[in-house]
XYZ file of C-alpha atoms in Angstrom:
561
model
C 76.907 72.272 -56.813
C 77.972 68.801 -56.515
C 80.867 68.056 -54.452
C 84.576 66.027 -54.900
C 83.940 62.347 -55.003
C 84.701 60.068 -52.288
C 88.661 60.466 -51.139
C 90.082 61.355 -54.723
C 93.711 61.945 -54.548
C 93.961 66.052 -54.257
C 96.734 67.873 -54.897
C 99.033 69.441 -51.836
C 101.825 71.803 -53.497
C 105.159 72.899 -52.783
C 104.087 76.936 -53.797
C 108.016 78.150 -54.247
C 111.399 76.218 -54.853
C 113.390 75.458 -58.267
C 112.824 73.355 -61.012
C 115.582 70.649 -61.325
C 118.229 71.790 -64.123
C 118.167 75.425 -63.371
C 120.762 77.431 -61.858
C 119.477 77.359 -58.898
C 122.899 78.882 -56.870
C 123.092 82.208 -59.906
C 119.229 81.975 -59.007
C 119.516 82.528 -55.397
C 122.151 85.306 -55.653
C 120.080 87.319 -58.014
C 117.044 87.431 -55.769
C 119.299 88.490 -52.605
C 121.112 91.352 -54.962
C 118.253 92.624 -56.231
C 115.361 91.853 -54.187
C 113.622 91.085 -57.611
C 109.886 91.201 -57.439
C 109.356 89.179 -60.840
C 110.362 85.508 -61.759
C 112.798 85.026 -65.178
C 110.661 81.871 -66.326
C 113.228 79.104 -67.634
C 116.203 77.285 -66.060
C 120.009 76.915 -66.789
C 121.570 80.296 -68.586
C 121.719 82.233 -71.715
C 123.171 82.562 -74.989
C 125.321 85.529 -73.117
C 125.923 83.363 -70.154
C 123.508 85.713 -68.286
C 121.770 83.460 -65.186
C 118.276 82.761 -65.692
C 115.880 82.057 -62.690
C 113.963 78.875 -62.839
C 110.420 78.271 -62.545
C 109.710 77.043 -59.245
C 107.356 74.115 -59.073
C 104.027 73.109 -57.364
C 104.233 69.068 -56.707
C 101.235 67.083 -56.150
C 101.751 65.050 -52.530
C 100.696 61.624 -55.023
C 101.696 63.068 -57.991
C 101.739 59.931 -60.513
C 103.211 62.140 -63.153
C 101.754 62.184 -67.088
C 101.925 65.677 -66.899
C 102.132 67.331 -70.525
C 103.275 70.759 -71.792
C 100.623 72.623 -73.218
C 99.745 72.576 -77.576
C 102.328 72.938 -79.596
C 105.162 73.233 -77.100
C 108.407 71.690 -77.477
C 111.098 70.463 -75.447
C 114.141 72.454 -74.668
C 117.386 71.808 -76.581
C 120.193 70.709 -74.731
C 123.284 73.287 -74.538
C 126.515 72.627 -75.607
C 129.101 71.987 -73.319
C 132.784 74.224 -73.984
C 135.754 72.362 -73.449
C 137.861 73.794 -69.612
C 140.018 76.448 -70.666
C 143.875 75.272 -71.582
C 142.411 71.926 -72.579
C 141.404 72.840 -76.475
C 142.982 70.609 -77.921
C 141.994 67.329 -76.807
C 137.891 68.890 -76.483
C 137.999 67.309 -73.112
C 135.670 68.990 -70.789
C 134.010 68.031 -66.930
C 131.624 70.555 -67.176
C 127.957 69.522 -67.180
C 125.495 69.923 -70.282
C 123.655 72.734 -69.193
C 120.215 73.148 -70.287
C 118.809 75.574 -72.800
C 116.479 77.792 -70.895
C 112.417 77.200 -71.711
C 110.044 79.149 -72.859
C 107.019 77.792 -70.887
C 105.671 79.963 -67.959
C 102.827 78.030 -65.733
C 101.056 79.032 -62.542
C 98.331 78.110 -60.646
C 95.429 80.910 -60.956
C 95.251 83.207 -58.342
C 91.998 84.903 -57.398
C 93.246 86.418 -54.015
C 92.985 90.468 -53.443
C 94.457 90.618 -49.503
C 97.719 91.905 -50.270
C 96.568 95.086 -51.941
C 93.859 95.529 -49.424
C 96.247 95.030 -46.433
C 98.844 97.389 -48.378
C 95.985 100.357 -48.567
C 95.410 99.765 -44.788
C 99.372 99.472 -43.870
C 99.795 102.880 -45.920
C 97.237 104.746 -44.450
C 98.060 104.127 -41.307
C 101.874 105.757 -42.061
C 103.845 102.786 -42.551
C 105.516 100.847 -45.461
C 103.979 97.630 -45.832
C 106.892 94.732 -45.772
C 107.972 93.234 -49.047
C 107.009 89.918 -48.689
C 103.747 90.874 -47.658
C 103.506 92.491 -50.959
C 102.200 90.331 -54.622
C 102.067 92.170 -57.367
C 99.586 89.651 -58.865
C 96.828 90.218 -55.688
C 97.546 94.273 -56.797
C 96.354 93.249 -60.385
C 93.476 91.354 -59.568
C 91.986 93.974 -57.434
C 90.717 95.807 -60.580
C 88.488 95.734 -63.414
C 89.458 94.394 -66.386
C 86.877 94.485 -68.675
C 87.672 91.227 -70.848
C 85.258 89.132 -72.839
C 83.708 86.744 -70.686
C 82.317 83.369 -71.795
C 78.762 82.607 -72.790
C 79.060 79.099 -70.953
C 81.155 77.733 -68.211
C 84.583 77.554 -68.119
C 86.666 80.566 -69.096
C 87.839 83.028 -71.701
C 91.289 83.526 -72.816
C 92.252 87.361 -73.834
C 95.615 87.889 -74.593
C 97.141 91.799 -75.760
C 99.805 93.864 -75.076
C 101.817 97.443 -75.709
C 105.004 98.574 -75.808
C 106.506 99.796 -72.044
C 108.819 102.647 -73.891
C 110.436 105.237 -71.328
C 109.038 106.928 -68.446
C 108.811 110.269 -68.571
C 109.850 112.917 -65.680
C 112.775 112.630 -63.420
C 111.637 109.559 -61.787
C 110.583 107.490 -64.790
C 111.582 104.427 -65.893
C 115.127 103.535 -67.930
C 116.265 100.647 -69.837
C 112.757 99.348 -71.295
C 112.546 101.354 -75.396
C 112.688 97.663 -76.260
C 110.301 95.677 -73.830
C 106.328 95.017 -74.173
C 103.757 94.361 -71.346
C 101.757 91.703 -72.023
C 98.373 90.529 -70.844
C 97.134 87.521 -70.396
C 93.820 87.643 -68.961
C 91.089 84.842 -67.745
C 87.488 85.539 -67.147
C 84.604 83.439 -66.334
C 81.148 84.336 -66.592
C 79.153 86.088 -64.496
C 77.752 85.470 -61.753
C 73.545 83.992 -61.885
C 70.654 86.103 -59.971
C 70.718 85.203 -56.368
C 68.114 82.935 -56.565
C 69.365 80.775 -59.221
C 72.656 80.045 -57.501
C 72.785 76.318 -55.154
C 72.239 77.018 -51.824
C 75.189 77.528 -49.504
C 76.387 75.680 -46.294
C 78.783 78.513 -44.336
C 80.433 77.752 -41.645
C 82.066 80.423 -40.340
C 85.477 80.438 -38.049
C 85.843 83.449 -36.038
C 88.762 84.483 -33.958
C 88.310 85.936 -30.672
C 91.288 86.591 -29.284
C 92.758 89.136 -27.156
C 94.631 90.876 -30.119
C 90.787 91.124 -32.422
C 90.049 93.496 -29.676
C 91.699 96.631 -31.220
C 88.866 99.066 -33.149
C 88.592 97.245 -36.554
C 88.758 93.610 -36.209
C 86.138 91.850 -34.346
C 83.879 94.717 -34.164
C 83.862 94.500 -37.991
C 83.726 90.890 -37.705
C 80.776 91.123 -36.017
C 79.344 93.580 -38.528
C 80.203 91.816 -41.254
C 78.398 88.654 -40.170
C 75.156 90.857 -39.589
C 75.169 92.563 -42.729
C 75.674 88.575 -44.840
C 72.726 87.383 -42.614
C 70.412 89.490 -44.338
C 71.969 89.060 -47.803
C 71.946 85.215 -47.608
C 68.633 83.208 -48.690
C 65.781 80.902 -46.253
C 67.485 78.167 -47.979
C 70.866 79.058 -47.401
C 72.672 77.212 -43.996
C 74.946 78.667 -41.361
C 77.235 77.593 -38.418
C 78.984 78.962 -35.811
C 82.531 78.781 -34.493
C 85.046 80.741 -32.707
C 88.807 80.589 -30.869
C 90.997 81.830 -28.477
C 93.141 79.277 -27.053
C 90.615 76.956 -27.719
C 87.267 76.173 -30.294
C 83.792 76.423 -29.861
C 80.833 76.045 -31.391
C 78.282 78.783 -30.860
C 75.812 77.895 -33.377
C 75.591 74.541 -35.403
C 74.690 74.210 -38.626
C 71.010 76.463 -38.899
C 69.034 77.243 -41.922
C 69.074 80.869 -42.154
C 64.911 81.016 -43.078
C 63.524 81.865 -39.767
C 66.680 82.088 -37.812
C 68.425 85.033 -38.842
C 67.447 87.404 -35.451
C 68.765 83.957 -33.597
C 71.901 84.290 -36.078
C 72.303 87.939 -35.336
C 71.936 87.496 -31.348
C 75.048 85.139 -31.745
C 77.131 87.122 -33.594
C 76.529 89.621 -31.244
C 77.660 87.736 -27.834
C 80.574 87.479 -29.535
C 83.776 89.314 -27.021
C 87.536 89.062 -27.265
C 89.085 86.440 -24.650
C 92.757 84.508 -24.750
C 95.238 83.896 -27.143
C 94.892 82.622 -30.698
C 94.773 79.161 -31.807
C 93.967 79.196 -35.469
C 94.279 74.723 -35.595
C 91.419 74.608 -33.001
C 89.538 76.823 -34.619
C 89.906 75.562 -38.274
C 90.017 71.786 -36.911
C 86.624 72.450 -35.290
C 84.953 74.570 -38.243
C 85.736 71.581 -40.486
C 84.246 69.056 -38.444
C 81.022 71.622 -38.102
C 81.243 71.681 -42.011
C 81.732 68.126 -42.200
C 78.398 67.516 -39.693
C 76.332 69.974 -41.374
C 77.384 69.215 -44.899
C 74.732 69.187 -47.629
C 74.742 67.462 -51.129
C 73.943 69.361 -53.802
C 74.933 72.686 -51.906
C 78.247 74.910 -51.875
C 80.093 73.675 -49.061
C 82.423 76.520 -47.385
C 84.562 77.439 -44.241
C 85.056 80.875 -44.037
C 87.699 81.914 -41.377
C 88.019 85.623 -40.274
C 91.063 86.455 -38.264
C 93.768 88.606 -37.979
C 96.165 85.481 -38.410
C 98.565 86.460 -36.104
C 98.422 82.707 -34.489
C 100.378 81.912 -31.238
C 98.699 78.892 -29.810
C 98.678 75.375 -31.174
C 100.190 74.237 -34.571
C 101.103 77.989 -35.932
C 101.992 76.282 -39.724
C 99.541 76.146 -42.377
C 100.725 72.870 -43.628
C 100.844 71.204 -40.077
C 97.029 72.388 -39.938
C 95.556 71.552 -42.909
C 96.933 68.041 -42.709
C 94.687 67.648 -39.370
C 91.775 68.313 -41.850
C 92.782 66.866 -45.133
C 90.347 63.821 -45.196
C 87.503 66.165 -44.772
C 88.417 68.722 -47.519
C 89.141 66.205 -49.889
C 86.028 63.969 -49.341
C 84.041 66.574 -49.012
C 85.122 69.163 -51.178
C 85.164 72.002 -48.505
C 86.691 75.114 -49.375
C 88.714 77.396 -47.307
C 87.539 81.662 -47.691
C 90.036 83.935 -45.502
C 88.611 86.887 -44.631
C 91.649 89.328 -43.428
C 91.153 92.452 -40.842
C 93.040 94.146 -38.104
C 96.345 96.856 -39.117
C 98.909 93.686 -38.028
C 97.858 90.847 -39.935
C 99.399 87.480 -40.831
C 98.938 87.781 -44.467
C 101.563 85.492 -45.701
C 99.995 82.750 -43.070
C 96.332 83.482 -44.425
C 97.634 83.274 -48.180
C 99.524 79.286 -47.158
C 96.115 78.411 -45.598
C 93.513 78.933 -47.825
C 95.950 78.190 -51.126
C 96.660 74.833 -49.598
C 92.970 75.140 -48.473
C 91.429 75.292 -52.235
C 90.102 78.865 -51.419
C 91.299 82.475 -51.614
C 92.093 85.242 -49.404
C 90.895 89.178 -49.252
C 90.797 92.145 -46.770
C 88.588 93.728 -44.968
C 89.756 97.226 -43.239
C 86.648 98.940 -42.759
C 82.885 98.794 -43.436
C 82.663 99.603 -46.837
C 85.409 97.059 -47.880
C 83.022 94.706 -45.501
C 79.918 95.379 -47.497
C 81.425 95.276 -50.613
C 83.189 91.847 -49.466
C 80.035 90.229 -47.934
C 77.504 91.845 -49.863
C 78.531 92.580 -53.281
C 80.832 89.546 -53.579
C 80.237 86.478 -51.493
C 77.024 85.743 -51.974
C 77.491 86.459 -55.521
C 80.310 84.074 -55.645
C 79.761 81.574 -53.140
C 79.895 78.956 -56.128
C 82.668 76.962 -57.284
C 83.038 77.041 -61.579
C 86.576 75.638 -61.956
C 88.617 73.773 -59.624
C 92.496 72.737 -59.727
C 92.839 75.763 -62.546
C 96.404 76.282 -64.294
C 97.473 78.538 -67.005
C 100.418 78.059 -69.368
C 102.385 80.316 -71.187
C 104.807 79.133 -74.351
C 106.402 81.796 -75.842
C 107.400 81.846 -79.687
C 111.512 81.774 -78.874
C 111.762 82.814 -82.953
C 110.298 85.980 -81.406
C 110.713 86.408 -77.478
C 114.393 86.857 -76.236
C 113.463 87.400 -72.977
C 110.170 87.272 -70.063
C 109.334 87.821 -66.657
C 105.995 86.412 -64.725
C 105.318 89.558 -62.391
C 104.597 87.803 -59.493
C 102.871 84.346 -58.892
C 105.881 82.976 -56.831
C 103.933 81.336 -54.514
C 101.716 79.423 -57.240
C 103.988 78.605 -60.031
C 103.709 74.956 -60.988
C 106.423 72.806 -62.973
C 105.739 72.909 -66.862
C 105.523 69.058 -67.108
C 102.769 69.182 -64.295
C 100.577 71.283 -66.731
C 97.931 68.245 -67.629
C 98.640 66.804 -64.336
C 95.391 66.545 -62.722
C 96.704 65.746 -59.354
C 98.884 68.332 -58.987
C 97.087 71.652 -57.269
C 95.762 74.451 -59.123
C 93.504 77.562 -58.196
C 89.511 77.345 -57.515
C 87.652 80.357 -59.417
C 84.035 81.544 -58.951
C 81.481 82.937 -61.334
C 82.362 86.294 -62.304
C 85.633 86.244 -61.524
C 89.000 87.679 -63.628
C 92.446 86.455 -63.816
C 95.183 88.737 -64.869
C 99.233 87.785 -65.728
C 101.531 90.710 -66.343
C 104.734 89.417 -68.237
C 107.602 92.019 -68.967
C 108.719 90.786 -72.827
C 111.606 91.343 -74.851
C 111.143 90.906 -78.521
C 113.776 89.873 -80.849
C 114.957 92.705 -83.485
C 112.731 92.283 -86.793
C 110.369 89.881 -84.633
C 106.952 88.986 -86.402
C 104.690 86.433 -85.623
C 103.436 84.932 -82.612
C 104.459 86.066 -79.448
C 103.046 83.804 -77.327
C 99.920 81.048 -77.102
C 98.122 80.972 -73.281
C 96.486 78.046 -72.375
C 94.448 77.572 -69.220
C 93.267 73.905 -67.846
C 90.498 73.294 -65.501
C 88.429 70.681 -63.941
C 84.499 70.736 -64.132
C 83.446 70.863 -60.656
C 80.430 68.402 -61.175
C 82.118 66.056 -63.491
C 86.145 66.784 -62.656
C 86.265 66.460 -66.042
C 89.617 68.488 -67.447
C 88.694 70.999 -70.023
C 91.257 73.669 -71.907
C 90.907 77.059 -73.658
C 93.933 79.387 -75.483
C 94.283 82.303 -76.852
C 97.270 83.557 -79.220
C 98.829 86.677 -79.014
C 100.787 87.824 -82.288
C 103.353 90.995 -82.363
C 100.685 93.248 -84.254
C 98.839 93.357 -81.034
C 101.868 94.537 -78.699
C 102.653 97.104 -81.637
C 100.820 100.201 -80.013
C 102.456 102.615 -76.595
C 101.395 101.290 -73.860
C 100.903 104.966 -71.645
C 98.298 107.286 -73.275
C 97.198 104.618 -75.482
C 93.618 103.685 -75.633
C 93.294 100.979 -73.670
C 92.855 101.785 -69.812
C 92.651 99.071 -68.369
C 96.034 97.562 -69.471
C 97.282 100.514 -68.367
C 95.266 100.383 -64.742
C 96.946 96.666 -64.319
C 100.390 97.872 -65.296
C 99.706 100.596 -62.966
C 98.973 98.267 -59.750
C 101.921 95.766 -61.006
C 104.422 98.584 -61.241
C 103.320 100.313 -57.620
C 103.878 96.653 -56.238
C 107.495 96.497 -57.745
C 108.375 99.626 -56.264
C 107.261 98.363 -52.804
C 109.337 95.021 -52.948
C 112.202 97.176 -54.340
C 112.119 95.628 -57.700
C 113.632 96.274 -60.883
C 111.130 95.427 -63.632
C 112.439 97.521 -67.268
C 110.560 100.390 -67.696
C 109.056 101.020 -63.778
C 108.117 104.724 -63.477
C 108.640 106.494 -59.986
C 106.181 106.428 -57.665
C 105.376 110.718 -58.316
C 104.819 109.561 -61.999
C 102.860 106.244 -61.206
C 100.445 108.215 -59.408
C 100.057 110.552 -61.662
C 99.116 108.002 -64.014
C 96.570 106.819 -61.317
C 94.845 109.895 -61.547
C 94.491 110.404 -64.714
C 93.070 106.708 -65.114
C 90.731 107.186 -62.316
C 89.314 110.099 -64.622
C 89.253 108.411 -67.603
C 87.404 105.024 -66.425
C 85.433 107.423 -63.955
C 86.633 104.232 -61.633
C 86.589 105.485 -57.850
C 89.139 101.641 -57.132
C 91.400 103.556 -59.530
C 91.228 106.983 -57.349
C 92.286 104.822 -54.136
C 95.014 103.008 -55.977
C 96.490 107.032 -56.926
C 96.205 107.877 -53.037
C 97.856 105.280 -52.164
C 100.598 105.205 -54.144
C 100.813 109.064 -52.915
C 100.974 107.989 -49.773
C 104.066 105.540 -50.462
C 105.819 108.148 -52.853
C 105.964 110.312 -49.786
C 106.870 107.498 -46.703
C 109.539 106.288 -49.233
C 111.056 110.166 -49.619
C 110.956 110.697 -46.415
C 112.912 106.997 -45.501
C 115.290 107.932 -48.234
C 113.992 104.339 -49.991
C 114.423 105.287 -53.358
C 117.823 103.607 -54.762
C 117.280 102.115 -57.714
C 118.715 98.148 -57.280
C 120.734 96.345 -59.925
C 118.940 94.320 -63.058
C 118.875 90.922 -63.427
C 117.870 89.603 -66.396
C 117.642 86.410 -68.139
C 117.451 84.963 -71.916
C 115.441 82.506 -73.713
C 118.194 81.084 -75.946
């Protein structure tokens, strides 16, 4: 597939922080009270005087603004100011105009699955995996969806919902008779036959340090890499690098037809050495990519580490700047490939986000099969870059929402249609899935909400947009024991995620009841993802008892206006 043009302006993004006009201090306290796990989209404060929690923004480096809100979206009123108390009469007053809170939600799509596969591995080995290792929307994206995909390129917008109502047992949920789940989900189609997909250009970025030593990190490396050599095509390229304290290149770029025992030979010299410089490494694999580049083909770095880096630059930013010319003239995306049971997971997640690629996990062969077998060669191609998705919620109807996760690539609402400012890269084949918690207003009927998703056609960077409208008829129906499984599966994997960051999202059952729930739905969709997801929310129902980790921590919530 044809690559970026010649030095275009790319977007660089600040993943977290507060949009101007919110209230940012009432912000910060909630998340230290509560630990909150979910983002109240909107800035300034309620009708009640209840805090809201701003959307955090995404800026472009160059950002040159025009940035619009998506269709039919309107800009906030302004709140009225109340005169200081004991000065009525004159209506004097020094407070500030505070903002009515928004109704927009936007976010950068997110195709990454690492966190969920690096929770599994954390779990079964005994341990709690750490809360900010843990996002709910990586949890959700590691399942099956089963949405309408389109019949061209670009994407599909499918947008339902159900009613949360009460848990049931002991440990179910409280406070949530009056909140909906709602889905907004992106799909794009799938994936061609092997042999109609570009050829590829891989070069891959392997780290060899002392700590990949342990059973289950370079040994599976090195599997890995044999098992893709036979799955990639004779016109497919590959190239070689790998780090300790320093780069090298093992193998430059090599056609794979006629080469792969070479290939494999490699691989298989491959041994642990020094400490773990993750800039050489990625500094060198780009300038390999860069050297070996190929027009018309799919252009990738794929770096497979344990990302605990301790050598060189050790900040994602600080190393992706060393290599920014060549990923935006070339269009080189960054694939992380996580292993080993201590991983740098947050670190992998900064580079390849800031990198234009996406993260997963890989804890033991059959996750490594599935990875480099069933999915990368499927998906080595790019079919939308810089992709956002925008929310606007019907405030005649919504009194309240929470994005479940997607801190780390919300973008402001002004920045929707601005094409410099980052989004997410998504292959064929692949599914997008938001989770917001909604309150509807009493007698609400209507719209609910109208999702809009923006992309840029990788051959033309053309922008392109496609919504879908969600109306309270469809979020009318129970959400557990309804019919529809998968919205349950995804509400599953968001609320198991919650529990782990010690959130408070309305309507969270237990972890004894959630994987109950698990079990039944691995049943019912005969799915054996679903059966892993019920073990291992087993397995953190029982390391939570046992820690004593089940307090329940104080709501925050905050209103629409």
């Amino acid at each position: 597939m044809n690559q970026a043009g010649r030095r275009h302006e790319k977007r660089a993004g600040d993943r977290g922080g507060y949009r101007a006009g919110g209230s940012r201090a009432g912000a910060v306290a909630l998340l230290l009270a509560g630990a909150m796990a979910l983002t109240a989209c909107g800035a300034g404060s309620g009708s009640d005087g209840t805090p809201d929690l701003s959307s955090g923004s995404r800026k472009g480096q160059s950002s040159t603004g025009g940035g619009q809100p998506a269709p039919d979206a309107v800009a906030p009123e302004t709140g009225r100011s109340a005169a200081p108390e004991g000065d009525a009469e004159s209506g004097a007053s020094t407070a500030p105009d505070v903002k009515a809170p928004d109704y927009l939600s936007t976010f950068a799509l997110d195709v990454d699955t690492a966190s969920y596969g690096y929770a599994r591995r954390t779990l079964g080995d005994g341990r709690l995996p750490a809360a900010e290792d843990v996002r709910p929307e990586e949890f959700v994206n590691s399942f099956r969806q089963g949405y309408e995909r389109p019949e061209g390129n670009g994407f599909s917008v499918n947008v339902d919902g159900a009613r949360i109502g009460s848990g049931t047992g002991e440990d179910g949920g409280t406070g949530a008779s009056d909140w909906s789940l709602l889905r907004v989900g992106l799909a794009t189609r799938t994936a061609p036959p092997a042999s109609e997909r570009p050829p590829a250009a891989l070069t891959f970025v392997v780290d060899i340090s002392g700590s990949m030593s342990e059973t289950g990190r370079l040994d599976l490396v090195r599997k890995s890499l044999t098992i893709l050599t036979d799955e990639l095509r004779d016109d497919d390229s590959l190239s070689l690098v790998t780090f300790s304290n320093e780069a090298e290149t093992r193998l430059p770029m090599t056609r794979v037809k006629g080469n792969r025992n070479r290939i494999k030979d490699v691989v298989a010299e491959m041994e642990p050495a020094q400490s773990t410089n993750v800039e050489a490494g990625i500094t060198r694999g780009y300038e390999e990519s860069v050297e070996g580049h190929r027009e018309g083909a799919t252009n990738r770095v794929v770096l497979l580490s344990d990302a605990l880096a301790n050598t060189g630059d050790t900040e994602a930013e600080g190393i992706l700047k060393k290599i920014d010319s060549a990923r935006r003239e070339y269009g080189i995306t960054l694939f992380g490939v996580g292993v080993g049971s201590d991983y740098g997971d947050a670190f992998m997640e900064q580079l390849t986000n800031k990198g234009d690629g996406n993260t997963t996990y890989v804890g033991d062969e059959t996750q490594a099969r599935k990875v480099f077998v069933d999915q990368l060669p499927a998906h080595l191609e790019i079919r939308a870059r810089d992709a956002k998705a925008q929310v606007a919620f019907d405030r005649k109807n919504v009194q309240q929402f929470r994005l479940i996760g997607y801190e780390n690539r919300k973008v402001a609402d002004e920045d929707f249609r601005n094409d410099s400012v980052d989004g997410g890269e998504v292959g064929p084949g692949h599914t997008v899935t938001a989770l917001y918690a909604v309150r509807l207003r009493e007698g609400a009927s209507g719209t609910v909400a109208k999702a809009t998703v923006r992309w840029l056609d990788p051959k033309t960077r053309k922008p392109e947009e496609e919504t879908g409208t969600v109306t309270t008829g469809s979020v009318d129906t129970t959400l557990w024991g309804g019919e529809n499984d998968r919205l349950q599966v995804a509400a599953v994997a968001a609320y198991f995620a919650d529990r782990l960051r010690g959130g408070d999202l309305p309507g969270a059952p237990g972890l004894g009841e959630l994987a109950s729930r698990a079990s039944g739905l691995a049943e019912s969709t005969e799915d054996s993802a679903v059966e892993k997801l019920a073990t291992a929310i087993s397995q953190a129902d029982r390391l939570q008892r046992g820690a004593g980790a089940d307090d329940e921590p104080e709501p925050s919530e905050g209103e629409i206006g």
